[in-house]
PDB file of C-alpha atoms in Angstrom:
ATOM      1  CA  MET A 108     -37.985  54.739  -5.584  1.00 54.00           C
ATOM      2  CA  PRO A 109     -40.791  52.519  -4.173  1.00 67.00           C
ATOM      3  CA  ILE A 110     -43.640  51.685  -6.531  1.00 74.00           C
ATOM      4  CA  GLU A 111     -47.092  52.856  -5.484  1.00 88.00           C
ATOM      5  CA  HIS A 112     -49.552  50.039  -4.766  1.00 93.00           C
ATOM      6  CA  ASP A 113     -53.268  50.055  -4.015  1.00 97.00           C
ATOM      7  CA  VAL A 114     -54.862  47.481  -1.711  1.00 98.00           C
ATOM      8  CA  TRP A 115     -58.472  46.350  -2.165  1.00 98.00           C
ATOM      9  CA  PHE A 116     -60.326  44.344   0.481  1.00 98.00           C
ATOM     10  CA  THR A 117     -63.496  42.290   0.283  1.00 98.00           C
ATOM     11  CA  GLU A 118     -65.309  39.836   2.525  1.00 97.00           C
ATOM     12  CA  ASP A 119     -67.121  38.354  -0.476  1.00 98.00           C
ATOM     13  CA  ALA A 120     -65.287  35.256  -1.748  1.00 98.00           C
ATOM     14  CA  GLY A 121     -67.278  35.268  -4.976  1.00 98.00           C
ATOM     15  CA  GLU A 122     -66.380  38.883  -5.674  1.00 98.00           C
ATOM     16  CA  PHE A 123     -62.738  38.107  -4.900  1.00 98.00           C
ATOM     17  CA  LEU A 124     -62.623  35.135  -7.285  1.00 98.00           C
ATOM     18  CA  ALA A 125     -64.373  37.107 -10.020  1.00 98.00           C
ATOM     19  CA  ARG A 126     -61.667  39.752  -9.811  1.00 98.00           C
ATOM     20  CA  THR A 127     -58.647  37.442  -9.413  1.00 98.00           C
ATOM     21  CA  GLY A 128     -59.641  34.257 -11.258  1.00 96.00           C
ATOM     22  CA  ASP A 129     -57.521  34.882 -14.362  1.00 96.00           C
ATOM     23  CA  HIS A 130     -54.538  35.799 -12.205  1.00 97.00           C
ATOM     24  CA  LEU A 131     -54.900  32.777  -9.921  1.00 97.00           C
ATOM     25  CA  ALA A 132     -55.268  30.474 -12.924  1.00 97.00           C
ATOM     26  CA  GLN A 133     -51.782  31.488 -14.063  1.00 96.00           C
ATOM     27  CA  GLU A 134     -50.185  30.069 -10.888  1.00 96.00           C
ATOM     28  CA  PRO A 135     -52.670  27.428  -9.707  1.00 97.00           C
ATOM     29  CA  VAL A 136     -50.086  25.370  -7.799  1.00 98.00           C
ATOM     30  CA  THR A 137     -48.669  28.097  -5.564  1.00 98.00           C
ATOM     31  CA  GLY A 138     -52.117  29.636  -5.159  1.00 98.00           C
ATOM     32  CA  THR A 139     -53.719  26.367  -4.045  1.00 97.00           C
ATOM     33  CA  VAL A 140     -54.554  27.351  -0.451  1.00 97.00           C
ATOM     34  CA  VAL A 141     -56.170  30.639  -1.444  1.00 98.00           C
ATOM     35  CA  THR A 142     -58.184  29.155  -4.307  1.00 98.00           C
ATOM     36  CA  THR A 143     -59.511  26.134  -2.411  1.00 97.00           C
ATOM     37  CA  ILE A 144     -60.529  28.200   0.636  1.00 97.00           C
ATOM     38  CA  ALA A 145     -62.076  30.983  -1.446  1.00 98.00           C
ATOM     39  CA  GLN A 146     -64.084  28.479  -3.493  1.00 97.00           C
ATOM     40  CA  ARG A 147     -65.268  26.714  -0.339  1.00 95.00           C
ATOM     41  CA  ILE A 148     -66.403  29.971   1.296  1.00 97.00           C
ATOM     42  CA  ARG A 149     -68.121  31.067  -1.919  1.00 97.00           C
ATOM     43  CA  GLU A 150     -70.060  27.799  -2.022  1.00 94.00           C
ATOM     44  CA  THR A 151     -70.810  27.203   1.676  1.00 92.00           C
ATOM     45  CA  GLY A 152     -70.446  30.590   3.394  1.00 94.00           C
ATOM     46  CA  ARG A 153     -68.025  31.841   6.014  1.00 92.00           C
ATOM     47  CA  GLY A 154     -69.563  29.843   8.854  1.00 88.00           C
ATOM     48  CA  GLY A 155     -68.186  30.886  12.224  1.00 89.00           C
ATOM     49  CA  LEU A 156     -64.960  32.444  10.986  1.00 93.00           C
ATOM     50  CA  VAL A 157     -63.806  35.284  13.236  1.00 94.00           C
ATOM     51  CA  HIS A 158     -61.969  36.940  10.339  1.00 96.00           C
ATOM     52  CA  CYS A 159     -62.895  36.491   6.702  1.00 97.00           C
ATOM     53  CA  TRP A 160     -61.447  38.814   4.109  1.00 98.00           C
ATOM     54  CA  PHE A 161     -59.439  38.732   0.911  1.00 98.00           C
ATOM     55  CA  ALA A 162     -57.020  41.405  -0.316  1.00 98.00           C
ATOM     56  CA  VAL A 163     -55.748  42.268  -3.777  1.00 98.00           C
ATOM     57  CA  VAL A 164     -52.678  44.466  -4.242  1.00 98.00           C
ATOM     58  CA  THR A 165     -52.327  46.286  -7.570  1.00 98.00           C
ATOM     59  CA  GLY A 166     -49.613  48.398  -9.141  1.00 96.00           C
ATOM     60  CA  PRO A 167     -49.901  51.778 -10.906  1.00 93.00           C
ATOM     61  CA  ASP A 168     -51.093  50.101 -14.107  1.00 93.00           C
ATOM     62  CA  GLY A 169     -53.840  48.215 -12.283  1.00 94.00           C
ATOM     63  CA  ALA A 170     -52.165  44.842 -12.683  1.00 96.00           C
ATOM     64  CA  ILE A 171     -52.360  42.484  -9.702  1.00 98.00           C
ATOM     65  CA  THR A 172     -49.068  42.353  -7.817  1.00 97.00           C
ATOM     66  CA  GLY A 173     -50.155  40.448  -4.708  1.00 98.00           C
ATOM     67  CA  ILE A 174     -52.947  38.453  -3.072  1.00 98.00           C
ATOM     68  CA  ALA A 175     -53.615  37.747   0.601  1.00 98.00           C
ATOM     69  CA  MET A 176     -56.438  36.567   2.829  1.00 98.00           C
ATOM     70  CA  ARG A 177     -57.372  36.224   6.478  1.00 98.00           C
ATOM     71  CA  THR A 178     -59.587  33.174   6.857  1.00 97.00           C
ATOM     72  CA  ALA A 179     -57.793  30.927   9.380  1.00 95.00           C
ATOM     73  CA  PRO A 180     -60.319  29.425  11.843  1.00 92.00           C
ATOM     74  CA  PHE A 181     -57.835  29.348  14.731  1.00 91.00           C
ATOM     75  CA  ALA A 182     -55.967  31.933  16.813  1.00 91.00           C
ATOM     76  CA  PRO A 183     -54.028  34.107  16.182  1.00 94.00           C
ATOM     77  CA  TYR A 184     -55.857  34.107  12.821  1.00 96.00           C
ATOM     78  CA  PRO A 185     -52.733  34.626  10.669  1.00 97.00           C
ATOM     79  CA  VAL A 186     -52.814  36.488   7.365  1.00 98.00           C
ATOM     80  CA  TYR A 187     -51.960  34.230   4.402  1.00 98.00           C
ATOM     81  CA  LEU A 188     -49.848  35.724   1.599  1.00 98.00           C
ATOM     82  CA  LEU A 189     -49.019  34.578  -1.899  1.00 98.00           C
ATOM     83  CA  ALA A 190     -45.815  35.722  -3.613  1.00 98.00           C
ATOM     84  CA  MET A 191     -45.509  39.469  -4.140  1.00 97.00           C
ATOM     85  CA  PRO A 192     -42.800  42.140  -4.499  1.00 97.00           C
ATOM     86  CA  ASP A 193     -41.393  43.755  -1.371  1.00 97.00           C
ATOM     87  CA  ASP A 194     -43.159  47.060  -2.132  1.00 96.00           C
ATOM     88  CA  ALA A 195     -46.477  45.231  -2.400  1.00 97.00           C
ATOM     89  CA  VAL A 196     -45.866  43.527   0.958  1.00 98.00           C
ATOM     90  CA  ALA A 197     -45.194  46.911   2.576  1.00 97.00           C
ATOM     91  CA  ALA A 198     -48.373  48.358   1.082  1.00 97.00           C
ATOM     92  CA  LEU A 199     -50.418  45.386   2.287  1.00 98.00           C
ATOM     93  CA  ALA A 200     -49.036  45.622   5.831  1.00 98.00           C
ATOM     94  CA  ALA A 201     -49.785  49.352   5.999  1.00 98.00           C
ATOM     95  CA  ALA A 202     -53.320  48.822   4.673  1.00 98.00           C
ATOM     96  CA  VAL A 203     -54.054  46.023   7.143  1.00 98.00           C
ATOM     97  CA  LEU A 204     -52.909  48.182  10.048  1.00 97.00           C
ATOM     98  CA  GLU A 205     -54.920  51.126   8.735  1.00 97.00           C
ATOM     99  CA  ARG A 206     -58.012  48.898   8.975  1.00 97.00           C
ATOM    100  CA  GLY A 207     -57.311  48.569  12.693  1.00 96.00           C
ATOM    101  CA  GLU A 208     -56.536  44.852  12.505  1.00 95.00           C
ATOM    102  CA  ASP A 209     -54.707  43.205  15.387  1.00 96.00           C
ATOM    103  CA  VAL A 210     -52.478  40.786  13.489  1.00 97.00           C
ATOM    104  CA  GLY A 211     -50.937  38.027  15.574  1.00 96.00           C
ATOM    105  CA  GLY A 212     -49.385  35.993  12.803  1.00 97.00           C
ATOM    106  CA  ALA A 213     -48.569  35.521   9.148  1.00 98.00           C
ATOM    107  CA  THR A 214     -48.308  32.485   6.946  1.00 97.00           C
ATOM    108  CA  GLY A 215     -47.896  31.627   3.285  1.00 98.00           C
ATOM    109  CA  LEU A 216     -45.189  31.797   0.668  1.00 98.00           C
ATOM    110  CA  ARG A 217     -41.694  32.891   1.497  1.00 96.00           C
ATOM    111  CA  PRO A 218     -40.292  35.502   1.553  1.00 96.00           C
ATOM    112  CA  ALA A 219     -43.544  37.512   1.403  1.00 98.00           C
ATOM    113  CA  ALA A 220     -44.885  36.074   4.674  1.00 98.00           C
ATOM    114  CA  ASP A 221     -41.589  36.782   6.456  1.00 97.00           C
ATOM    115  CA  LEU A 222     -41.486  40.382   5.234  1.00 98.00           C
ATOM    116  CA  PHE A 223     -45.139  41.002   6.129  1.00 98.00           C
ATOM    117  CA  ALA A 224     -44.674  39.676   9.669  1.00 98.00           C
ATOM    118  CA  ALA A 225     -41.554  41.793  10.131  1.00 97.00           C
ATOM    119  CA  ALA A 226     -43.369  44.911   8.884  1.00 98.00           C
ATOM    120  CA  ILE A 227     -46.301  44.355  11.267  1.00 98.00           C
ATOM    121  CA  ALA A 228     -43.958  43.662  14.192  1.00 97.00           C
ATOM    122  CA  ASP A 229     -41.847  46.753  13.481  1.00 97.00           C
ATOM    123  CA  ALA A 230     -44.914  48.981  13.224  1.00 97.00           C
ATOM    124  CA  THR A 231     -46.450  47.694  16.465  1.00 97.00           C
ATOM    125  CA  GLY A 232     -43.334  47.268  18.596  1.00 97.00           C
ATOM    126  CA  ARG A 233     -43.564  43.489  18.765  1.00 97.00           C
ATOM    127  CA  SER A 234     -41.331  40.598  17.748  1.00 96.00           C
ATOM    128  CA  VAL A 235     -41.630  37.593  15.455  1.00 95.00           C
ATOM    129  CA  ALA A 236     -41.064  33.894  16.058  1.00 92.00           C
ATOM    130  CA  ASN A 237     -40.886  31.359  13.252  1.00 81.00           C
ATOM    131  CA  GLY A 238     -43.104  28.350  13.730  1.00 79.00           C
ATOM    132  CA  LEU A 239     -44.043  25.799  11.101  1.00 87.00           C
ATOM    133  CA  HIS A 240     -42.014  25.384   7.919  1.00 93.00           C
ATOM    134  CA  HIS A 241     -43.634  23.539   5.024  1.00 94.00           C
ATOM    135  CA  ARG A 242     -42.616  22.743   1.464  1.00 96.00           C
ATOM    136  CA  LEU A 243     -45.018  22.472  -1.450  1.00 97.00           C
ATOM    137  CA  PHE A 244     -44.415  19.571  -3.835  1.00 98.00           C
ATOM    138  CA  GLU A 245     -45.919  18.727  -7.216  1.00 98.00           C
ATOM    139  CA  LEU A 246     -46.056  15.248  -8.675  1.00 98.00           C
ATOM    140  CA  GLY A 247     -43.736  14.700 -11.619  1.00 98.00           C
ATOM    141  CA  THR A 248     -43.462  11.128 -12.905  1.00 98.00           C
ATOM    142  CA  LEU A 249     -45.249   8.822 -10.486  1.00 98.00           C
ATOM    143  CA  VAL A 250     -42.949   6.086  -9.191  1.00 97.00           C
ATOM    144  CA  ASP A 251     -44.867   3.062  -7.937  1.00 95.00           C
ATOM    145  CA  PRO A 252     -43.856   2.003  -4.417  1.00 96.00           C
ATOM    146  CA  ARG A 253     -43.328  -1.594  -3.418  1.00 93.00           C
ATOM    147  CA  PRO A 254     -46.627  -3.468  -3.489  1.00 94.00           C
ATOM    148  CA  VAL A 255     -48.416  -4.062  -0.194  1.00 96.00           C
ATOM    149  CA  PRO A 256     -51.527  -6.092   0.571  1.00 96.00           C
ATOM    150  CA  GLY A 257     -54.911  -4.435   0.799  1.00 97.00           C
ATOM    151  CA  ARG A 258     -56.784  -1.734  -1.049  1.00 98.00           C
ATOM    152  CA  LEU A 259     -57.839   1.894  -1.057  1.00 98.00           C
ATOM    153  CA  ARG A 260     -61.534   2.530  -0.410  1.00 98.00           C
ATOM    154  CA  PRO A 261     -63.692   5.581   0.320  1.00 98.00           C
ATOM    155  CA  VAL A 262     -64.515   6.353   3.943  1.00 98.00           C
ATOM    156  CA  ARG A 263     -68.156   5.388   4.520  1.00 97.00           C
ATOM    157  CA  PRO A 264     -70.691   7.880   5.967  1.00 96.00           C
ATOM    158  CA  ASP A 265     -71.058   5.731   9.094  1.00 97.00           C
ATOM    159  CA  GLU A 266     -67.283   6.070   9.651  1.00 97.00           C
ATOM    160  CA  ALA A 267     -67.299   9.876   9.932  1.00 96.00           C
ATOM    161  CA  GLU A 268     -66.497   9.906  13.663  1.00 96.00           C
ATOM    162  CA  LEU A 269     -63.746   7.330  13.141  1.00 95.00           C
ATOM    163  CA  ALA A 270     -62.263   9.422  10.347  1.00 95.00           C
ATOM    164  CA  LEU A 271     -62.344  12.522  12.565  1.00 94.00           C
ATOM    165  CA  ALA A 272     -60.416  10.654  15.264  1.00 92.00           C
ATOM    166  CA  TRP A 273     -57.826   9.686  12.654  1.00 92.00           C
ATOM    167  CA  VAL A 274     -57.464  13.284  11.474  1.00 91.00           C
ATOM    168  CA  GLN A 275     -57.053  14.523  15.042  1.00 89.00           C
ATOM    169  CA  ARG A 276     -54.418  11.852  15.596  1.00 87.00           C
ATOM    170  CA  PHE A 277     -52.692  13.000  12.401  1.00 83.00           C
ATOM    171  CA  PHE A 278     -52.249  16.517  13.800  1.00 80.00           C
ATOM    172  CA  ALA A 279     -51.015  15.197  17.163  1.00 76.00           C
ATOM    173  CA  ASP A 280     -48.563  12.780  15.527  1.00 73.00           C
ATOM    174  CA  ALA A 281     -47.245  15.531  13.234  1.00 67.00           C
ATOM    175  CA  ASP A 282     -46.480  17.715  16.262  1.00 65.00           C
ATOM    176  CA  GLU A 283     -44.808  14.830  18.076  1.00 64.00           C
ATOM    177  CA  GLN A 284     -42.678  13.826  15.073  1.00 60.00           C
ATOM    178  CA  ALA A 285     -41.535  17.438  14.680  1.00 55.00           C
ATOM    179  CA  GLY A 286     -40.792  17.850  18.393  1.00 57.00           C
ATOM    180  CA  ARG A 287     -43.543  20.430  18.927  1.00 57.00           C
ATOM    181  CA  PRO A 288     -46.152  20.597  21.703  1.00 61.00           C
ATOM    182  CA  ALA A 289     -49.452  19.000  20.728  1.00 57.00           C
ATOM    183  CA  GLY A 290     -51.947  21.496  19.297  1.00 56.00           C
ATOM    184  CA  HIS A 291     -49.126  23.836  18.333  1.00 54.00           C
ATOM    185  CA  ASP A 292     -51.039  25.922  15.808  1.00 55.00           C
ATOM    186  CA  GLY A 293     -54.686  25.384  16.686  1.00 58.00           C
ATOM    187  CA  GLU A 294     -55.561  23.783  13.340  1.00 63.00           C
ATOM    188  CA  ALA A 295     -56.450  20.431  14.907  1.00 57.00           C
ATOM    189  CA  ALA A 296     -59.001  21.975  17.260  1.00 60.00           C
ATOM    190  CA  ALA A 297     -60.553  23.862  14.346  1.00 72.00           C
ATOM    191  CA  PHE A 298     -61.108  20.683  12.294  1.00 81.00           C
ATOM    192  CA  GLY A 299     -64.404  19.070  13.232  1.00 86.00           C
ATOM    193  CA  ILE A 300     -67.075  16.649  12.136  1.00 92.00           C
ATOM    194  CA  ASP A 301     -68.508  19.171   9.661  1.00 91.00           C
ATOM    195  CA  ASP A 302     -65.164  19.171   7.838  1.00 91.00           C
ATOM    196  CA  VAL A 303     -65.213  15.381   7.665  1.00 94.00           C
ATOM    197  CA  GLN A 304     -68.774  15.417   6.357  1.00 95.00           C
ATOM    198  CA  ARG A 305     -67.784  17.940   3.711  1.00 94.00           C
ATOM    199  CA  LYS A 306     -64.905  15.766   2.544  1.00 95.00           C
ATOM    200  CA  LEU A 307     -67.199  12.746   2.400  1.00 96.00           C
ATOM    201  CA  ALA A 308     -69.660  14.708   0.255  1.00 95.00           C
ATOM    202  CA  GLU A 309     -66.789  15.741  -2.021  1.00 95.00           C
ATOM    203  CA  ASP A 310     -65.539  12.107  -2.297  1.00 95.00           C
ATOM    204  CA  VAL A 311     -62.028  13.051  -1.184  1.00 96.00           C
ATOM    205  CA  LEU A 312     -61.471  10.913   1.928  1.00 97.00           C
ATOM    206  CA  TRP A 313     -60.192   7.346   1.878  1.00 98.00           C
ATOM    207  CA  PHE A 314     -58.996   4.525   4.109  1.00 98.00           C
ATOM    208  CA  TRP A 315     -56.405   1.929   3.178  1.00 98.00           C
ATOM    209  CA  GLU A 316     -57.377  -1.444   4.571  1.00 97.00           C
ATOM    210  CA  ASP A 317     -55.063  -4.445   4.718  1.00 96.00           C
ATOM    211  CA  ALA A 318     -55.755  -7.943   3.388  1.00 96.00           C
ATOM    212  CA  GLU A 319     -57.801  -8.758   6.511  1.00 96.00           C
ATOM    213  CA  GLY A 320     -59.958  -5.646   6.106  1.00 95.00           C
ATOM    214  CA  ARG A 321     -58.335  -3.699   8.971  1.00 96.00           C
ATOM    215  CA  VAL A 322     -58.179   0.054   8.482  1.00 97.00           C
ATOM    216  CA  VAL A 323     -54.486   0.977   8.650  1.00 97.00           C
ATOM    217  CA  HIS A 324     -54.212   4.385   6.971  1.00 97.00           C
ATOM    218  CA  LEU A 325     -56.252   7.548   6.255  1.00 97.00           C
ATOM    219  CA  ILE A 326     -55.694   9.869   3.300  1.00 98.00           C
ATOM    220  CA  GLY A 327     -57.620  12.891   2.100  1.00 97.00           C
ATOM    221  CA  ALA A 328     -57.518  15.508  -0.647  1.00 97.00           C
ATOM    222  CA  ASN A 329     -59.137  18.769  -1.664  1.00 95.00           C
ATOM    223  CA  PRO A 330     -61.468  19.236  -4.643  1.00 94.00           C
ATOM    224  CA  PRO A 331     -59.619  20.597  -7.689  1.00 96.00           C
ATOM    225  CA  ALA A 332     -59.168  24.340  -8.101  1.00 96.00           C
ATOM    226  CA  TYR A 333     -58.014  25.581 -11.505  1.00 97.00           C
ATOM    227  CA  GLY A 334     -57.023  22.016 -12.369  1.00 97.00           C
ATOM    228  CA  VAL A 335     -54.958  21.370  -9.231  1.00 98.00           C
ATOM    229  CA  SER A 336     -55.790  18.853  -6.476  1.00 98.00           C
ATOM    230  CA  ARG A 337     -53.990  18.927  -3.130  1.00 98.00           C
ATOM    231  CA  ILE A 338     -53.507  15.744  -1.106  1.00 97.00           C
ATOM    232  CA  GLY A 339     -53.775  15.785   2.691  1.00 94.00           C
ATOM    233  CA  PRO A 340     -54.006  14.682   5.416  1.00 93.00           C
ATOM    234  CA  VAL A 341     -51.879  11.533   5.174  1.00 94.00           C
ATOM    235  CA  SER A 342     -52.053   9.583   8.424  1.00 93.00           C
ATOM    236  CA  THR A 343     -50.629   6.233   9.525  1.00 93.00           C
ATOM    237  CA  PRO A 344     -50.793   5.362  13.255  1.00 90.00           C
ATOM    238  CA  LYS A 345     -47.509   4.601  14.989  1.00 89.00           C
ATOM    239  CA  GLU A 346     -48.160   0.887  15.302  1.00 91.00           C
ATOM    240  CA  GLU A 347     -48.683   0.568  11.528  1.00 93.00           C
ATOM    241  CA  ARG A 348     -45.717   2.584  10.272  1.00 92.00           C
ATOM    242  CA  GLY A 349     -42.932   1.089   8.222  1.00 92.00           C
ATOM    243  CA  ARG A 350     -45.216  -1.325   6.371  1.00 95.00           C
ATOM    244  CA  GLY A 351     -45.730   0.690   3.196  1.00 96.00           C
ATOM    245  CA  TRP A 352     -49.321   1.780   3.778  1.00 96.00           C
ATOM    246  CA  ALA A 353     -48.674   5.504   3.262  1.00 96.00           C
ATOM    247  CA  GLY A 354     -46.686   5.018   0.080  1.00 97.00           C
ATOM    248  CA  ALA A 355     -49.341   2.753  -1.392  1.00 97.00           C
ATOM    249  CA  ALA A 356     -52.203   5.096  -0.464  1.00 98.00           C
ATOM    250  CA  VAL A 357     -50.493   8.273  -1.696  1.00 98.00           C
ATOM    251  CA  ALA A 358     -49.549   6.588  -4.966  1.00 98.00           C
ATOM    252  CA  GLU A 359     -53.094   5.297  -5.522  1.00 98.00           C
ATOM    253  CA  VAL A 360     -54.765   8.623  -4.753  1.00 98.00           C
ATOM    254  CA  SER A 361     -52.178  10.457  -6.875  1.00 98.00           C
ATOM    255  CA  ARG A 362     -53.016   8.147  -9.756  1.00 98.00           C
ATOM    256  CA  LEU A 363     -56.757   8.658  -9.309  1.00 97.00           C
ATOM    257  CA  LEU A 364     -56.428  12.444  -9.320  1.00 98.00           C
ATOM    258  CA  ARG A 365     -54.062  12.507 -12.270  1.00 97.00           C
ATOM    259  CA  GLU A 366     -56.280  10.174 -14.299  1.00 96.00           C
ATOM    260  CA  ARG A 367     -59.109  12.687 -14.060  1.00 94.00           C
ATOM    261  CA  GLY A 368     -56.764  15.324 -15.481  1.00 96.00           C
ATOM    262  CA  ASP A 369     -55.578  17.133 -12.337  1.00 97.00           C
ATOM    263  CA  ARG A 370     -52.126  18.338 -11.430  1.00 98.00           C
ATOM    264  CA  VAL A 371     -51.376  16.784  -8.032  1.00 98.00           C
ATOM    265  CA  ILE A 372     -49.642  18.545  -5.148  1.00 98.00           C
ATOM    266  CA  LEU A 373     -49.091  18.219  -1.406  1.00 98.00           C
ATOM    267  CA  PHE A 374     -47.415  19.996   1.482  1.00 96.00           C
ATOM    268  CA  THR A 375     -44.784  18.456   3.753  1.00 93.00           C
ATOM    269  CA  ASP A 376     -43.644  19.497   7.210  1.00 91.00           C
ATOM    270  CA  GLN A 377     -39.949  20.302   6.913  1.00 90.00           C
ATOM    271  CA  ALA A 378     -39.440  19.034  10.457  1.00 86.00           C
ATOM    272  CA  ASN A 379     -40.436  15.513   9.336  1.00 85.00           C
ATOM    273  CA  PRO A 380     -37.678  14.005   7.141  1.00 86.00           C
ATOM    274  CA  THR A 381     -39.500  10.671   6.845  1.00 85.00           C
ATOM    275  CA  SER A 382     -42.511  12.055   4.983  1.00 87.00           C
ATOM    276  CA  ASN A 383     -40.324  14.282   2.808  1.00 89.00           C
ATOM    277  CA  ALA A 384     -38.269  11.288   1.706  1.00 92.00           C
ATOM    278  CA  LEU A 385     -41.399   9.221   1.058  1.00 93.00           C
ATOM    279  CA  TYR A 386     -43.004  11.761  -1.258  1.00 97.00           C
ATOM    280  CA  GLN A 387     -39.838  12.437  -3.214  1.00 97.00           C
ATOM    281  CA  ALA A 388     -39.385   8.691  -3.718  1.00 97.00           C
ATOM    282  CA  LEU A 389     -42.881   8.631  -5.260  1.00 98.00           C
ATOM    283  CA  GLY A 390     -41.921  11.339  -7.751  1.00 98.00           C
ATOM    284  CA  TYR A 391     -42.953  14.540  -5.999  1.00 98.00           C
ATOM    285  CA  GLU A 392     -40.730  17.542  -6.745  1.00 97.00           C
ATOM    286  CA  PRO A 393     -40.277  20.675  -4.572  1.00 97.00           C
ATOM    287  CA  VAL A 394     -41.936  23.897  -5.744  1.00 97.00           C
ATOM    288  CA  VAL A 395     -41.839  26.530  -2.980  1.00 97.00           C
ATOM    289  CA  ASP A 396     -41.435  26.895   0.780  1.00 96.00           C
ATOM    290  CA  THR A 397     -44.042  28.301   3.152  1.00 97.00           C
ATOM    291  CA  VAL A 398     -43.821  29.436   6.750  1.00 96.00           C
ATOM    292  CA  ARG A 399     -46.036  30.175   9.745  1.00 95.00           C
ATOM    293  CA  ILE A 400     -44.841  33.114  11.872  1.00 96.00           C
ATOM    294  CA  ASP A 401     -46.234  34.282  15.205  1.00 95.00           C
ATOM    295  CA  ILE A 402     -46.170  37.999  16.089  1.00 96.00           C
ATOM    296  CA  GLY A 403     -46.203  38.788  19.783  1.00 92.00           C
TER     297      GLY A 403
END
């Protein structure tokens, strides 16, 4: 017999974190996307987000059984789900539809995201199409890559526009390497100069420059949430690939984050075997798979 679940919604990130903080702290690695976005919205506001809500699913005893949010800044504004039982997924889907939401996509941890998308599609007479597949990795024992010339340095404030161009190129290159059309999921268009400025203020954006001082690689991270820091983006232009810049930069940033006491994680695109091999060679170990699903 299905277990009864209640679903609570809020548009207040601070209220959401106050209610779920202890729960999120128990699984800070798999909850990384929710915690970093919720903390950012709590501190800086929702900005121009079309949708901005958080949901908490609870069982009969009041214990949290699932967490979701809708904060994506790009169409079709997918709902992001953390792990939850099938009954909790069904309750969440029914509650979202009861709110009158037009849901065009789902993303997050598998299989919850898959089940949610299927439930929405079934209830609205639509179909689902799987898009992006990612894998979350956590750093185990850091394995130093082969040494390369140059050094890691912070991106300077006067390089904000340059850094933005590198990030935009990162998204385009990721689509090309995976055989997808450029701008596949709208995330690139949603990332702008304000996001670069925020990362500069948080001291989580770096260039790797070679021995001659040429910038050859860009790497970023997110501020820690519950003791976990997430690396990304990691971008090397085509003409500089195969020279060890990415491995050196990821290793150096991983070391910096770990030395301050953080657990270090990153996501990889499962359609890009090169990056997956690189990170595993550095000591990153798989944790969980995520998916982006379109509903149409």
